Structure formats: structure tokens, C-alpha cells
Tab-separated table of C-alpha atoms in Angstrom:
chain	number	residue	atom	x	y	z
K	1	MET	CA	13.760	-3.869	-13.967
K	2	VAL	CA	14.886	-0.535	-15.436
K	3	SER	CA	12.409	2.264	-14.711
K	4	ARG	CA	11.216	4.349	-17.637
K	5	VAL	CA	12.704	7.826	-17.490
K	6	ILE	CA	10.503	10.665	-18.678
K	7	PRO	CA	12.586	13.712	-19.667
K	8	VAL	CA	11.802	17.040	-18.034
K	9	ASP	CA	12.450	20.398	-19.671
K	10	ARG	CA	14.793	22.831	-17.958
K	11	PHE	CA	13.208	24.481	-14.940
K	12	ASP	CA	13.724	26.723	-11.917
K	13	LEU	CA	12.512	25.278	-8.607
K	14	VAL	CA	12.495	27.643	-5.620
K	15	ILE	CA	12.158	25.991	-2.217
K	16	PHE	CA	10.979	28.409	0.471
K	17	GLY	CA	11.977	26.979	3.832
K	18	GLY	CA	15.051	25.531	2.139
K	19	THR	CA	16.913	25.202	5.451
K	20	GLY	CA	13.995	23.471	7.185
K	21	ASP	CA	13.563	19.888	8.320
K	22	LEU	CA	11.322	18.772	5.438
K	23	ALA	CA	13.720	20.139	2.841
K	24	ARG	CA	16.616	18.386	4.536
K	25	ARG	CA	14.936	15.018	5.063
K	26	LYS	CA	12.824	14.697	1.925
K	27	ILE	CA	13.020	17.406	-0.724
K	28	PHE	CA	16.752	17.668	-1.435
K	29	PRO	CA	17.498	13.931	-1.055
K	30	GLY	CA	14.556	13.236	-3.363
K	31	LEU	CA	15.746	15.721	-5.956
K	32	TYR	CA	19.218	14.185	-5.838
K	33	ARG	CA	17.772	10.744	-6.552
K	34	ARG	CA	15.848	12.196	-9.499
K	35	PHE	CA	19.126	13.713	-10.706
K	36	LEU	CA	20.662	10.224	-10.632
K	37	ALA	CA	17.694	8.980	-12.683
K	38	GLY	CA	18.411	11.551	-15.367
K	39	GLN	CA	15.314	13.631	-14.712
K	40	ILE	CA	17.000	16.897	-13.752
K	41	PRO	CA	18.701	18.446	-16.785
K	42	ALA	CA	21.921	20.408	-16.725
K	43	GLU	CA	19.970	23.630	-17.319
K	44	ALA	CA	17.836	23.184	-14.204
K	45	ARG	CA	18.243	25.425	-11.165
K	46	ILE	CA	17.219	24.571	-7.633
K	47	ILE	CA	17.107	27.661	-5.420
K	48	GLY	CA	16.897	27.415	-1.656
K	49	ALA	CA	15.251	30.383	0.042
K	50	ALA	CA	15.055	31.093	3.775
K	51	ARG	CA	15.834	33.819	6.311
K	52	SER	CA	19.267	32.424	7.233
K	53	ASP	CA	22.213	34.502	6.031
K	54	LEU	CA	24.077	31.915	3.915
K	55	ASP	CA	26.027	31.935	0.688
K	56	ASP	CA	25.828	29.328	-2.068
K	57	ALA	CA	28.815	27.345	-0.779
K	58	SER	CA	27.558	26.986	2.797
K	59	PHE	CA	24.052	26.080	1.633
K	60	ARG	CA	25.421	23.467	-0.777
K	61	GLN	CA	27.410	21.993	2.081
K	62	SER	CA	24.224	21.604	4.151
K	63	VAL	CA	22.521	19.907	1.174
K	64	ALA	CA	25.488	17.547	0.796
K	65	GLU	CA	25.198	16.643	4.485
K	66	ALA	CA	21.471	15.941	4.044
K	67	ILE	CA	22.224	13.635	1.107
K	68	ASP	CA	24.862	11.829	3.152
K	69	GLU	CA	22.369	11.325	5.995
K	70	PHE	CA	19.178	10.467	4.122
K	71	VAL	CA	20.310	8.760	0.911
K	72	GLY	CA	21.440	5.147	1.040
K	73	PRO	CA	25.111	4.344	0.425
K	74	ALA	CA	24.333	2.593	-2.878
K	75	LYS	CA	23.099	5.918	-4.293
K	76	ARG	CA	25.838	8.154	-2.884
K	77	ASP	CA	28.375	8.963	-5.573
K	78	ALA	CA	30.856	11.786	-5.087
K	79	ALA	CA	30.856	12.881	-8.717
K	80	ALA	CA	27.060	12.744	-8.939
K	81	ILE	CA	26.657	14.706	-5.713
K	82	GLN	CA	29.000	17.374	-7.031
K	83	GLY	CA	27.065	17.549	-10.304
K	84	PHE	CA	23.812	17.930	-8.380
K	85	LEU	CA	25.213	20.628	-6.091
K	86	GLU	CA	26.276	22.685	-9.106
K	87	ARG	CA	22.588	23.209	-9.876
K	88	ILE	CA	21.855	24.647	-6.436
K	89	ARG	CA	21.724	28.326	-5.476
K	90	TYR	CA	20.667	30.125	-2.319
K	91	VAL	CA	19.023	33.437	-1.514
K	92	ALA	CA	18.084	34.924	1.847
K	93	VAL	CA	14.536	36.292	1.762
K	94	ASP	CA	12.126	37.718	4.287
K	95	ALA	CA	8.627	36.339	3.685
K	96	ARG	CA	7.028	39.372	5.332
K	97	GLY	CA	9.516	42.024	4.248
K	98	GLU	CA	11.368	43.124	1.158
K	99	GLU	CA	14.792	41.635	1.834
K	100	GLY	CA	16.051	39.325	-0.901
K	101	TRP	CA	13.127	39.556	-3.309
K	102	ALA	CA	14.892	41.702	-5.885
K	103	GLN	CA	17.767	39.227	-5.931
K	104	LEU	CA	15.378	36.267	-6.288
K	105	ALA	CA	13.705	38.045	-9.221
K	106	THR	CA	17.025	38.081	-11.073
K	107	MET	CA	17.615	34.365	-10.392
K	108	VAL	CA	14.310	32.978	-11.691
K	109	ARG	CA	14.443	32.902	-15.471
K	110	PRO	CA	11.413	34.103	-17.469
K	111	ASP	CA	11.784	31.553	-20.269
K	112	VAL	CA	11.721	28.275	-18.296
K	113	VAL	CA	9.201	26.366	-16.186
K	114	SER	CA	9.157	27.893	-12.693
K	115	ALA	CA	7.796	26.278	-9.526
K	116	PHE	CA	7.724	27.574	-5.952
K	117	TYR	CA	7.615	25.052	-3.102
K	118	MET	CA	6.259	26.597	0.107
K	119	SER	CA	7.789	24.330	2.734
K	120	VAL	CA	6.811	26.809	5.432
K	121	ALA	CA	4.012	27.416	7.915
K	122	PRO	CA	0.609	28.050	6.250
K	123	ALA	CA	0.541	31.500	7.855
K	124	LEU	CA	3.269	32.516	5.376
K	125	PHE	CA	1.539	31.255	2.221
K	126	GLY	CA	-0.270	34.519	1.587
K	127	ASP	CA	2.818	36.671	2.178
K	128	LEU	CA	4.917	34.569	-0.186
K	129	ALA	CA	2.221	34.472	-2.866
K	130	GLU	CA	1.749	38.247	-2.692
K	131	ARG	CA	5.467	39.007	-3.044
K	132	LEU	CA	5.965	36.503	-5.861
K	133	LYS	CA	3.395	38.421	-7.861
K	134	LEU	CA	4.399	41.897	-6.642
K	135	HIS	CA	7.983	41.421	-7.811
K	136	GLY	CA	6.989	39.779	-11.086
K	137	ILE	CA	8.714	36.505	-10.170
K	138	ALA	CA	5.711	34.239	-10.681
K	139	ARG	CA	4.019	34.215	-14.066
K	140	ALA	CA	0.722	32.911	-15.397
K	141	ASP	CA	2.299	29.518	-16.086
K	142	SER	CA	4.194	29.207	-12.771
K	143	ARG	CA	3.254	26.595	-10.175
K	144	ILE	CA	3.159	26.807	-6.394
K	145	VAL	CA	3.318	23.853	-4.019
K	146	VAL	CA	1.782	24.097	-0.551
K	147	GLU	CA	2.199	21.617	2.292
K	148	LYS	CA	-0.513	20.563	4.702
K	149	PRO	CA	-2.173	21.485	6.952
K	150	PHE	CA	-4.673	23.034	4.559
K	151	GLY	CA	-6.466	24.832	7.380
K	152	ARG	CA	-7.676	23.360	10.669
K	153	ASP	CA	-11.406	23.612	9.917
K	154	LEU	CA	-13.712	24.580	7.070
K	155	ASP	CA	-13.530	28.324	7.703
K	156	SER	CA	-9.726	28.433	7.790
K	157	ALA	CA	-9.507	26.181	4.717
K	158	ARG	CA	-11.785	28.543	2.808
K	159	ALA	CA	-9.713	31.514	3.934
K	160	LEU	CA	-6.498	29.794	2.841
K	161	ASN	CA	-7.969	28.891	-0.539
K	162	ALA	CA	-9.152	32.467	-0.984
K	163	THR	CA	-5.686	33.789	-0.140
K	164	LEU	CA	-4.037	31.549	-2.722
K	165	ALA	CA	-6.765	32.266	-5.287
K	166	ALA	CA	-6.137	35.993	-4.961
K	167	HIS	CA	-2.730	35.491	-6.584
K	168	PHE	CA	-2.860	32.180	-8.482
K	169	ASP	CA	-5.360	30.225	-10.547
K	170	GLU	CA	-6.448	26.818	-9.265
K	171	ARG	CA	-4.564	25.132	-12.104
K	172	GLN	CA	-1.331	26.635	-10.685
K	173	ILE	CA	-1.861	25.407	-7.095
K	174	TYR	CA	-0.466	22.019	-6.037
K	175	ARG	CA	-1.630	20.947	-2.557
K	176	ILE	CA	0.715	18.122	-1.709
K	177	ASP	CA	-0.294	15.017	0.260
K	178	HIS	CA	2.704	12.707	0.179
K	179	TYR	CA	0.500	9.636	0.661
K	180	LEU	CA	-0.757	10.088	-2.884
K	181	GLY	CA	2.810	9.891	-4.173
K	182	LYS	CA	3.422	6.406	-2.781
K	183	GLU	CA	3.826	3.770	-5.468
K	184	THR	CA	1.320	1.472	-3.774
K	185	VAL	CA	-1.362	4.153	-3.661
K	186	GLN	CA	-0.933	4.837	-7.352
K	187	ASN	CA	-0.934	1.111	-8.049
K	188	LEU	CA	-4.268	0.887	-6.276
K	189	MET	CA	-5.744	2.849	-9.185
K	190	ALA	CA	-3.938	0.607	-11.660
K	191	VAL	CA	-5.198	-2.564	-9.985
K	192	ARG	CA	-8.747	-1.264	-9.958
K	193	PHE	CA	-8.992	0.324	-13.377
K	194	ALA	CA	-6.437	-1.519	-15.537
K	195	ASN	CA	-7.700	-5.012	-14.671
K	196	ILE	CA	-11.180	-6.447	-15.091
K	197	LEU	CA	-10.447	-9.017	-12.375
K	198	PHE	CA	-11.652	-7.006	-9.368
K	199	GLU	CA	-14.161	-4.536	-10.805
K	200	PRO	CA	-17.187	-6.918	-10.795
K	201	LEU	CA	-16.476	-7.644	-7.101
K	202	TRP	CA	-15.659	-4.085	-6.009
K	203	ASN	CA	-19.006	-3.243	-4.412
K	204	ALA	CA	-21.282	-3.883	-1.468
K	205	GLN	CA	-22.570	-7.145	-2.931
K	206	TYR	CA	-19.179	-8.812	-2.559
K	207	VAL	CA	-17.107	-6.672	-0.171
K	208	ASP	CA	-17.860	-7.328	3.504
K	209	HIS	CA	-15.853	-4.400	4.851
K	210	VAL	CA	-12.730	-2.295	4.348
K	211	GLN	CA	-10.067	-1.492	6.943
K	212	ILE	CA	-7.641	1.420	6.548
K	213	THR	CA	-4.832	1.521	9.110
K	214	VAL	CA	-2.016	4.008	9.579
K	215	ALA	CA	-0.067	3.091	12.723
K	216	GLU	CA	3.073	4.733	14.084
K	217	THR	CA	5.451	3.644	16.833
K	218	VAL	CA	6.644	7.168	17.645
K	219	GLY	CA	4.890	9.631	19.901
K	220	VAL	CA	4.288	13.301	19.211
K	221	GLY	CA	7.677	14.163	20.725
K	222	GLY	CA	8.928	17.588	19.708
K	223	ARG	CA	5.671	18.268	17.835
K	224	GLY	CA	3.694	18.204	21.069
K	225	SER	CA	2.498	21.811	21.104
K	226	TYR	CA	1.484	21.697	17.416
K	227	TYR	CA	-0.102	18.264	17.631
K	228	ASP	CA	-2.153	19.214	20.679
K	229	ARG	CA	-3.919	21.821	18.540
K	230	SER	CA	-4.785	19.291	15.863
K	231	GLY	CA	-4.954	15.671	17.024
K	232	ALA	CA	-5.211	12.502	14.974
K	233	MET	CA	-8.491	13.516	13.328
K	234	ARG	CA	-7.145	16.735	11.860
K	235	ASP	CA	-3.574	15.544	11.361
K	236	MET	CA	-4.305	12.209	9.648
K	237	VAL	CA	-7.956	11.351	9.013
K	238	GLN	CA	-9.067	14.549	7.290
K	239	ASN	CA	-6.333	14.242	4.667
K	240	HIS	CA	-4.275	11.019	4.461
K	241	LEU	CA	-6.932	8.466	5.396
K	242	MET	CA	-9.595	10.419	3.536
K	243	GLN	CA	-7.539	10.205	0.351
K	244	LEU	CA	-7.044	6.461	0.737
K	245	LEU	CA	-10.774	5.977	1.300
K	246	CYS	CA	-11.529	7.981	-1.840
K	247	LEU	CA	-9.251	5.851	-4.003
K	248	ILE	CA	-10.900	2.676	-2.705
K	249	ALA	CA	-14.470	3.923	-3.053
K	250	MET	CA	-14.393	6.173	-6.141
K	251	GLU	CA	-15.953	5.353	-9.477
K	252	ALA	CA	-13.763	5.021	-12.550
K	253	PRO	CA	-12.990	8.458	-14.023
K	254	TYR	CA	-13.673	8.887	-17.723
K	255	HIS	CA	-9.931	9.394	-18.259
K	256	PHE	CA	-6.745	9.454	-16.202
K	257	ASP	CA	-6.937	13.210	-16.126
K	258	PRO	CA	-6.346	15.467	-13.075
K	259	ASP	CA	-9.832	16.935	-12.844
K	260	ALA	CA	-11.565	13.694	-13.853
K	261	VAL	CA	-9.841	11.812	-11.019
K	262	ARG	CA	-10.462	14.576	-8.493
K	263	ASP	CA	-14.112	14.898	-9.530
K	264	GLU	CA	-14.664	11.250	-8.588
K	265	LYS	CA	-12.853	11.626	-5.256
K	266	LEU	CA	-14.990	14.655	-4.459
K	267	LYS	CA	-18.160	12.605	-5.034
K	268	VAL	CA	-16.992	10.082	-2.424
K	269	ILE	CA	-16.321	12.761	0.193
K	270	ARG	CA	-19.731	14.321	-0.381
K	271	ALA	CA	-21.351	10.888	-0.027
K	272	LEU	CA	-19.847	10.236	3.420
K	273	GLN	CA	-22.528	9.895	6.075
K	274	PRO	CA	-22.240	11.729	9.401
K	275	VAL	CA	-20.484	9.705	12.108
K	276	GLY	CA	-22.303	9.278	15.415
K	277	PRO	CA	-20.659	9.003	18.855
K	278	ASP	CA	-21.059	5.218	18.962
K	279	ASP	CA	-18.894	4.884	15.860
K	280	ILE	CA	-15.911	6.871	17.197
K	281	VAL	CA	-13.180	5.810	19.616
K	282	ARG	CA	-10.467	8.254	20.668
K	283	GLY	CA	-7.405	7.507	22.734
K	284	GLN	CA	-4.209	8.918	24.283
K	285	TYR	CA	-1.081	6.865	24.914
K	286	ARG	CA	-0.132	6.603	28.570
K	287	ALA	CA	3.227	6.931	30.270
K	288	ARG	CA	4.853	3.565	30.887
K	289	GLY	CA	8.228	2.208	31.950
K	290	GLY	CA	9.715	5.641	32.472
K	291	GLU	CA	8.728	6.784	28.980
K	292	PRO	CA	6.525	9.896	28.731
K	293	GLY	CA	2.856	9.682	27.885
K	294	TYR	CA	0.942	11.967	25.561
K	295	LEU	CA	0.167	14.471	28.314
K	296	ASP	CA	3.889	14.777	29.018
K	297	ASP	CA	4.821	15.159	25.339
K	298	ALA	CA	2.087	17.730	24.779
K	299	GLU	CA	3.026	19.540	28.016
K	300	ASN	CA	-0.676	19.920	28.716
K	301	PRO	CA	-1.959	17.837	31.668
K	302	ALA	CA	-5.570	18.783	30.866
K	303	SER	CA	-5.408	17.885	27.163
K	304	ARG	CA	-8.362	16.104	25.558
K	305	THR	CA	-6.609	15.793	22.197
K	306	GLU	CA	-6.519	12.304	20.707
K	307	SER	CA	-3.299	10.562	19.675
K	308	TYR	CA	-5.442	7.662	18.382
K	309	ILE	CA	-8.769	7.529	16.607
K	310	ALA	CA	-10.895	4.780	15.109
K	311	LEU	CA	-14.081	5.399	13.142
K	312	LYS	CA	-16.738	3.401	11.371
K	313	VAL	CA	-17.706	5.228	8.188
K	314	HIS	CA	-20.353	4.644	5.512
K	315	VAL	CA	-20.418	5.872	1.920
K	316	ALA	CA	-24.031	6.569	0.943
K	317	ASN	CA	-24.151	5.528	-2.694
K	318	TRP	CA	-25.268	2.530	-4.754
K	319	ARG	CA	-21.858	0.891	-4.900
K	320	TRP	CA	-21.144	0.904	-1.156
K	321	LYS	CA	-24.526	1.004	0.581
K	322	GLY	CA	-24.220	-1.098	3.742
K	323	THR	CA	-20.468	-1.756	3.522
K	324	PRO	CA	-18.608	-0.261	6.497
K	325	PHE	CA	-15.185	1.371	6.188
K	326	TYR	CA	-13.196	1.115	9.419
K	327	LEU	CA	-10.477	3.764	9.765
K	328	ARG	CA	-7.840	3.886	12.495
K	329	THR	CA	-4.622	5.760	13.085
K	330	GLY	CA	-2.507	6.408	16.136
K	331	LYS	CA	0.820	7.140	17.770
K	332	ARG	CA	2.951	4.844	19.943
K	333	LEU	CA	1.317	1.677	18.619
K	334	ARG	CA	2.769	-1.816	18.290
K	335	ALA	CA	4.359	-1.366	14.866
K	336	ARG	CA	4.794	1.149	12.088
K	337	THR	CA	2.506	0.119	9.286
K	338	SER	CA	0.084	1.570	6.759
K	339	GLU	CA	-2.276	-0.702	4.882
K	340	ILE	CA	-5.660	-1.035	3.248
K	341	ALA	CA	-7.449	-4.362	3.654
K	342	ILE	CA	-10.490	-5.218	1.531
K	343	THR	CA	-12.277	-8.218	3.027
K	344	PHE	CA	-14.639	-10.037	0.681
K	345	LYS	CA	-17.757	-11.872	1.764
K	346	GLU	CA	-17.905	-15.624	2.212
K	347	PRO	CA	-19.332	-17.720	-0.635
K	348	PRO	CA	-23.149	-17.851	-0.447
K	349	HIS	CA	-23.003	-21.642	-0.138
K	350	SER	CA	-20.068	-23.789	0.928
K	351	ILE	CA	-19.594	-27.274	-0.494
K	352	PHE	CA	-16.794	-27.878	1.997
K	353	ASP	CA	-18.766	-27.963	5.240
K	354	GLU	CA	-17.121	-31.220	6.240
K	355	ALA	CA	-13.634	-30.085	5.307
K	356	GLY	CA	-11.202	-29.419	8.100
K	357	GLY	CA	-8.781	-26.534	8.266
K	358	ASP	CA	-8.988	-22.840	8.987
K	359	TRP	CA	-11.712	-21.241	6.864
K	360	ARG	CA	-11.271	-17.514	6.271
K	361	GLU	CA	-12.564	-14.851	3.904
K	362	ASN	CA	-10.564	-13.668	0.915
K	363	VAL	CA	-8.649	-10.499	1.764
K	364	LEU	CA	-6.809	-8.124	-0.552
K	365	VAL	CA	-4.176	-6.192	1.419
K	366	ILE	CA	-2.418	-3.164	-0.055
K	367	ARG	CA	0.687	-2.363	2.003
K	368	LEU	CA	1.798	1.272	1.888
K	369	GLN	CA	4.639	0.886	4.391
K	370	PRO	CA	6.867	-0.824	5.158
K	371	ASN	CA	7.676	-3.247	2.317
K	372	GLU	CA	5.255	-1.758	-0.211
K	373	GLY	CA	3.235	-4.337	-2.074
K	374	MET	CA	-0.009	-6.284	-2.369
K	375	ASN	CA	-1.182	-9.528	-0.864
K	376	LEU	CA	-4.272	-11.520	-1.843
K	377	ARG	CA	-5.229	-14.277	0.589
K	378	VAL	CA	-7.118	-17.189	-0.977
K	379	MET	CA	-8.291	-20.600	0.164
K	380	ILE	CA	-6.697	-23.747	-1.287
K	381	LYS	CA	-6.555	-27.436	-0.428
K	382	GLU	CA	-3.816	-28.206	2.039
K	383	PRO	CA	-1.257	-30.409	0.265
K	384	GLY	CA	-0.984	-34.074	1.243
K	385	PRO	CA	-3.279	-36.970	2.041
K	386	GLY	CA	-6.043	-36.890	4.582
K	387	GLY	CA	-9.018	-35.612	2.655
K	388	MET	CA	-10.129	-32.098	1.716
K	389	ARG	CA	-8.533	-29.813	4.262
K	390	LEU	CA	-8.587	-26.098	3.469
K	391	VAL	CA	-5.848	-23.608	4.222
K	392	GLN	CA	-5.436	-19.923	3.415
K	393	VAL	CA	-2.303	-18.883	1.514
K	394	PRO	CA	-1.070	-15.504	0.276
K	395	LEU	CA	-0.482	-14.510	-3.311
K	396	ASP	CA	2.183	-11.995	-2.405
K	397	MET	CA	3.873	-9.274	-4.435
K	398	SER	CA	6.526	-7.067	-2.924
K	399	PHE	CA	7.278	-4.086	-5.163
K	400	ALA	CA	10.924	-4.170	-4.065
K	401	GLU	CA	11.283	-7.741	-5.324
K	402	ALA	CA	9.050	-7.480	-8.384
K	403	LEU	CA	9.952	-4.074	-9.776
K	404	GLY	CA	13.370	-3.090	-8.527
K	405	GLU	CA	16.682	-4.347	-7.305
K	406	ASP	CA	16.270	-4.434	-3.520
K	407	GLY	CA	13.772	-1.607	-3.848
K	408	ALA	CA	16.406	0.774	-5.183
K	409	ASP	CA	14.305	1.848	-8.152
K	410	ILE	CA	11.169	2.674	-6.170
K	411	PRO	CA	11.076	6.469	-5.780
K	412	ASP	CA	10.077	8.203	-2.578
K	413	ALA	CA	6.664	9.858	-2.681
K	414	TYR	CA	8.139	13.359	-2.687
K	415	GLU	CA	10.309	12.507	-5.697
K	416	ARG	CA	7.294	11.605	-7.808
K	417	LEU	CA	5.197	14.530	-6.657
K	418	ILE	CA	7.853	17.194	-7.183
K	419	MET	CA	8.511	15.975	-10.717
K	420	ASP	CA	4.750	15.971	-11.373
K	421	VAL	CA	4.736	19.650	-10.392
K	422	ILE	CA	7.468	20.378	-12.931
K	423	ARG	CA	5.528	18.464	-15.594
K	424	GLY	CA	2.305	20.286	-14.718
K	425	ASN	CA	0.388	17.136	-13.723
K	426	GLN	CA	-2.104	17.782	-10.882
K	427	THR	CA	-3.627	14.273	-10.749
K	428	LEU	CA	-2.059	13.381	-7.390
K	429	PHE	CA	-2.702	16.750	-5.762
K	430	MET	CA	-5.766	17.934	-3.872
K	431	ARG	CA	-8.101	20.505	-5.372
K	432	GLY	CA	-9.527	23.371	-3.346
K	433	ASP	CA	-13.137	22.125	-3.334
K	434	GLU	CA	-11.908	18.665	-2.316
K	435	VAL	CA	-10.146	20.109	0.735
K	436	GLU	CA	-13.223	22.090	1.731
K	437	ALA	CA	-15.535	19.094	1.324
K	438	ALA	CA	-13.273	17.020	3.584
K	439	TRP	CA	-13.422	19.690	6.285
K	440	ALA	CA	-17.201	20.005	5.877
K	441	TRP	CA	-17.470	16.310	6.846
K	442	THR	CA	-14.777	16.460	9.546
K	443	ASP	CA	-15.910	19.568	11.439
K	444	PRO	CA	-19.242	18.163	12.748
K	445	VAL	CA	-17.472	15.031	14.008
K	446	ILE	CA	-15.022	17.130	16.039
K	447	ALA	CA	-17.752	19.537	17.177
K	448	GLY	CA	-19.780	16.564	18.413
K	449	TRP	CA	-17.197	15.198	20.815
K	450	GLU	CA	-16.246	18.689	21.966
K	451	ALA	CA	-19.893	19.439	22.794
K	452	ARG	CA	-20.192	16.151	24.686
K	453	GLY	CA	-16.986	16.816	26.592
K	454	ASP	CA	-15.627	13.394	25.637
K	455	ARG	CA	-12.227	12.447	26.975
K	456	PRO	CA	-9.935	10.133	25.018
K	457	GLN	CA	-9.284	6.737	26.569
K	458	GLY	CA	-5.820	5.808	27.742
K	459	TYR	CA	-3.903	3.028	26.020
K	460	ASP	CA	-0.523	1.430	26.604
K	461	PRO	CA	2.365	2.250	24.279
K	462	GLY	CA	3.185	-0.742	22.111
K	463	SER	CA	-0.442	-1.917	22.056
K	464	SER	CA	-3.036	-1.837	19.276
K	465	GLY	CA	-4.875	1.088	20.861
K	466	PRO	CA	-7.782	1.516	23.314
K	467	GLU	CA	-9.910	-1.478	24.274
K	468	ASP	CA	-13.070	0.202	23.009
K	469	ALA	CA	-11.548	0.319	19.531
K	470	LEU	CA	-11.683	-3.486	19.549
K	471	MET	CA	-15.353	-3.367	20.466
K	472	LEU	CA	-16.072	-0.883	17.666
K	473	ILE	CA	-15.496	-3.655	15.157
K	474	HIS	CA	-16.120	-6.751	17.328
K	475	ARG	CA	-19.742	-5.783	17.878
K	476	ASP	CA	-20.238	-6.171	14.129
K	477	GLY	CA	-18.805	-9.700	14.219
K	478	ARG	CA	-15.511	-8.580	12.683
K	479	ARG	CA	-11.926	-8.204	13.896
K	480	TRP	CA	-9.178	-5.709	13.307
K	481	ARG	CA	-6.177	-7.029	11.449
K	482	GLU	CA	-3.104	-7.342	13.660
K	483	ILE	CA	-0.846	-4.312	13.606
K	484	GLN	CA	2.540	-5.714	12.641
K	485	GLU	CA	5.576	-4.914	10.519
């Protein structure tokens, strides 16, 4: 299937932190793939900015190496790479000084769309924003992109929002959460609001419970010192899992419009009930088989930071009253997978009480990674003689098989989000009040376990997490879905 290409006007995109890991792994490879798709015009400029003393040629060489490492061989074309590199410039700037800013001012054109991607530590956001305005580089129609973390609590989030607001209007600020750029996440909105099939069933009357899982096989590794100051709750639940919950639970917006969508997500966050200690399980992966545990990776033998967390959450509104949402995320688990599973209730009366087979509830599974797609499990009669025997089968759709040749046409999340910035579409980006509302719910949860002095439970690497996480859902007569590729 050939993807529809939406043309983009000429633009200047400045990437602060252009020599950093995120730029190398995601931003430049993603922009190259958009160039192949015809979405980066000849008049576009992509300007890398960092403290390193490089010229255009050496910076282009580093971008070419990133493309060679992170773009599949089917997409690597020497002529195309050269054409892409011709659009790239570099300038050395000091975020907290004056070096390089005059030169950058001459490179950013006043008559094209301009966007500034801050792929740097949040502590530098204010300095960059101030100098962009001081030197007249950013205009009233410019856009800035900021990466998470958006603070580490409500107070710091408010301070960060205030810093950005001092130099830019809210309509210019794009807070990027790459989960919202995934094709499956966007298709969740399409499935819900472009089809009448599920809407009558999408409520507490018919949905038994919802599970949201984001599992990783890697540990915190080289991020140990950073991660130990955040933990799974701050690093994953407050943003990624919160966004997935909002898309599942939100009401239909009046229009597919940035503020209309974000208004409905905000209502969900504000409707979240407080979470008590009995509905939280925290864990740390242990050392095993010569491999380091969390305490080794974090280099903090006294750490009480969680590498795993599971929560039972309720949304206090008419649609979801009484339906639990079970959230879990962790490091060093059995498999790398992200999915949302909506489990529907059993029929109120079964006419197949005498039928053999394995009776199970209907489950709609939205897979975010790997192998993005959707799977609806339904009950049918098992083929063959022998009476009415029931068996559950999947109605399976892999996006790679259904919408692209071996998945080649499915863009990475960063590709979609960066092009949305250029187009001025904020639908898939977080708004300032949304970020603050999420922290207002998260902070009391963290304060609660800190006041109690709770320690996370140990769990074995390669497992599904702490034993008590199983009990969190088992006590309700339910079971976690298996964590598997």
C-alpha cells in the first residue's frame, strides 16, 4: 500500500543537542526517511547545534554514520543520502553564553517556517528560549519542541511551564511524547471514533477491566544515576502510560482538533481517583547469574527507587465507574512488549453451559511494540464433529502486513511527530495544563510510599515482576496477560 504523502512547505529546523544520542538514533534517521518519502523539500534546512567545534562536513559525516547504523539497508541509498546531507548545516553554540548565536541568527531565514528542537537537558530549556528571543531568531510563528522529562513533580513542572511561557505562547510549544506518535496509538483513536462497532460497548457496562503494559528487557544500565532520581513512576507512568490511559478512557472530542482532543484527555486525568497503598506494587530487579541488579546499575546500595511498578487505577466518571485499569511497567522483564488489552465481560447468560472447550472473555489487544497491530479474540465453534465445542481464535491485524511491505512504510514515531511540528499540528503533543494535572495526581502517590518508608520488592530478571504484582490482580479474580514478544 502506498502511503499518502502530504507536502510540507520549506522550513528551517534547528536541532539543539544535534550531536547527542537522541539526535543520532532517532531524529536524523527519521528525517532521512521523511526525505525519502518526499516530505522534505529542496528548500528545507536542517541545522544541528551543539557545543562541539565542528564544521558542516564533519557534522554531515556523523549524520551519514547515524543513517548507516539506524536505517535499514532497504532504505539506504547513496544518492538519497547525499541529497539529504546537502540540506544539513552545523553551528557551534553555547546555550548559556553568547558563542554562536549571531551566526545562527544569519542561518535561520525570516520568511520560512522555523522550528527549534530542544534535544537537551530540561535545565537548558530556559537559556535556549531566552537567547532565541534575545537574538531575534524565533518569531511569533516559530515552534519549539521540548523532550521529557517535563519536570519531576508538580512544582518543577509549573516552573518549567512558566519559563517556556515567558518566551513563547502555548500554541508554539510542542511537548513531545513519542508514544503518541506510534501508528497503533493513533489508530486507537481511529478504531474508537471512526467505527460504530465498539462505541456502544466501550464503557463499564461491558468492559470488565483494562490492562496497560510496557515491559522492557534492558536494565537502567548507563542511565543509572538519572533513573535513580526518577524511577518507573516518574519515568513511565506519569507520561507514557498516562497518555495511553487517556486515549482509552476519553470521550469523543467534538472534532479532531488539537485542543479538543487534549481537553478530553485532561478530563480523564482530573477524574483519576487517588491510589491507596494496597493498589500499588513496586519492585527492583535483582542481580542474577553474574549480571548486575538494579542496586549495582544505580550505584546506590541503599536505593528505594522502583524499576517496576504496577497500579490499580479507577476513573471516576459515568463511563468507567467500577471498571479497574491495571497499569504495569518495568525493566529487565521477560520480553520487550507494549500493549493495551481491553477485556470485555462475559455474556449475562450462556446457552453453551454443556459445551466443552476453553471458555474465555473477548479481548481486544492493541500492540504498540513489537509487531504493531490489533488482535480481537472471539469465541467460535471448534471445527469438526463431536458436538458444540467452543474455542477462542484471534482476528489478527498486523500493520506491517496490512498497510506496508514488510513494515517498510510504517514511520517511526519521531518521524510523524517532527513533521507535525513543521505543519503546526499540536494534536499529538501534551499541553501545559495536561502535564500539570498528571503531576498533581502522581505526586501524592509518590509522597505516600515515601512517607511510609516502603521498599520495593526484589524480582528476578527475565520474570514478569514481583510476586505481589500477581496478587494485585489475582485478588480481583483476574490475571495478568503473559508478557511475551
